[in-house]
């Protein structure tokens, strides 16, 4: 992995006016491994909760990432 290639998992309870980072993920540089993460976002539950996956500036048009089976309950 490259230290400037990462994804931030962020949550907002005010419609995106401010964001809290739940995690910074730097994964394998190939598709050989699947990473699994679970987060409790109940402290951010509101009528205007938002979740975003924010990429670092080091990720360019040749960098790919995939999210699968994202569940919010």
Coordinates of C-alpha atoms in Angstrom, one line a residue:
X1 CA 0.0 0.0 0.0
X2 CA 1.0 3.6 -0.4
X3 CA 0.7 5.9 2.6
X4 CA -1.0 8.5 0.4
X5 CA -3.7 6.1 -0.9
X6 CA -6.5 5.7 1.6
X7 CA -10.3 6.1 2.1
X8 CA -11.9 7.8 5.0
X9 CA -15.2 6.5 6.3
X10 CA -17.0 9.5 7.7
X11 CA -20.4 10.2 9.2
X12 CA -22.4 13.3 9.8
X13 CA -25.4 13.9 12.0
X14 CA -26.1 17.4 10.7
X15 CA -26.6 16.8 7.0
X16 CA -23.0 17.1 6.1
X17 CA -22.2 20.5 7.7
X18 CA -19.5 18.7 9.8
X19 CA -18.0 15.2 9.5
X20 CA -16.5 12.7 12.0
X21 CA -14.0 10.2 10.7
X22 CA -14.8 6.6 11.8
X23 CA -11.8 5.0 10.1
X24 CA -9.0 5.5 7.6
X25 CA -8.6 2.4 5.4
X26 CA -5.5 1.5 3.4
X27 CA -6.0 -1.9 1.9
X28 CA -4.0 -4.4 -0.2
X29 CA -2.7 -3.1 -3.6
X30 CA -4.5 -5.9 -5.5
X31 CA -7.8 -7.8 -5.4
X32 CA -6.4 -10.8 -3.6
X33 CA -7.9 -10.0 -0.2
X34 CA -11.3 -8.8 0.9
X35 CA -11.4 -6.6 4.0
X36 CA -14.4 -6.5 6.2
X37 CA -15.3 -3.7 8.6
X38 CA -18.2 -2.9 10.9
X39 CA -19.0 0.4 12.6
X40 CA -21.6 1.5 15.2
X41 CA -22.9 4.8 14.0
X42 CA -25.8 5.0 16.5
X43 CA -24.2 7.9 18.3
X44 CA -24.6 9.9 15.0
X45 CA -28.3 8.8 14.4
X46 CA -30.4 11.8 13.6
X47 CA -33.1 12.9 11.1
X48 CA -30.2 14.0 8.8
X49 CA -27.5 11.4 9.2
X50 CA -25.1 11.1 6.2
X51 CA -22.3 8.6 5.5
X52 CA -19.6 9.1 3.0
X53 CA -16.5 7.4 1.6
X54 CA -13.9 10.1 1.0
X55 CA -10.7 9.4 -0.9
X56 CA -7.3 10.9 -0.3
X57 CA -5.7 13.3 -2.7
X58 CA -3.2 10.6 -3.5
X59 CA -5.8 8.5 -5.2
X60 CA -6.0 9.3 -8.9
X61 CA -8.0 8.1 -12.0
X62 CA -6.0 4.8 -12.0
X63 CA -6.8 3.9 -8.4
X64 CA -9.9 1.8 -7.8
X65 CA -11.8 0.6 -4.7
X66 CA -15.0 -1.3 -4.3
X67 CA -17.6 -1.5 -1.6
X68 CA -20.0 -4.4 -1.4
X69 CA -22.8 -5.4 0.9
X70 CA -23.0 -2.0 2.7
X71 CA -25.9 -2.3 5.2
X72 CA -27.3 0.4 7.5
X73 CA -29.7 -0.7 10.1

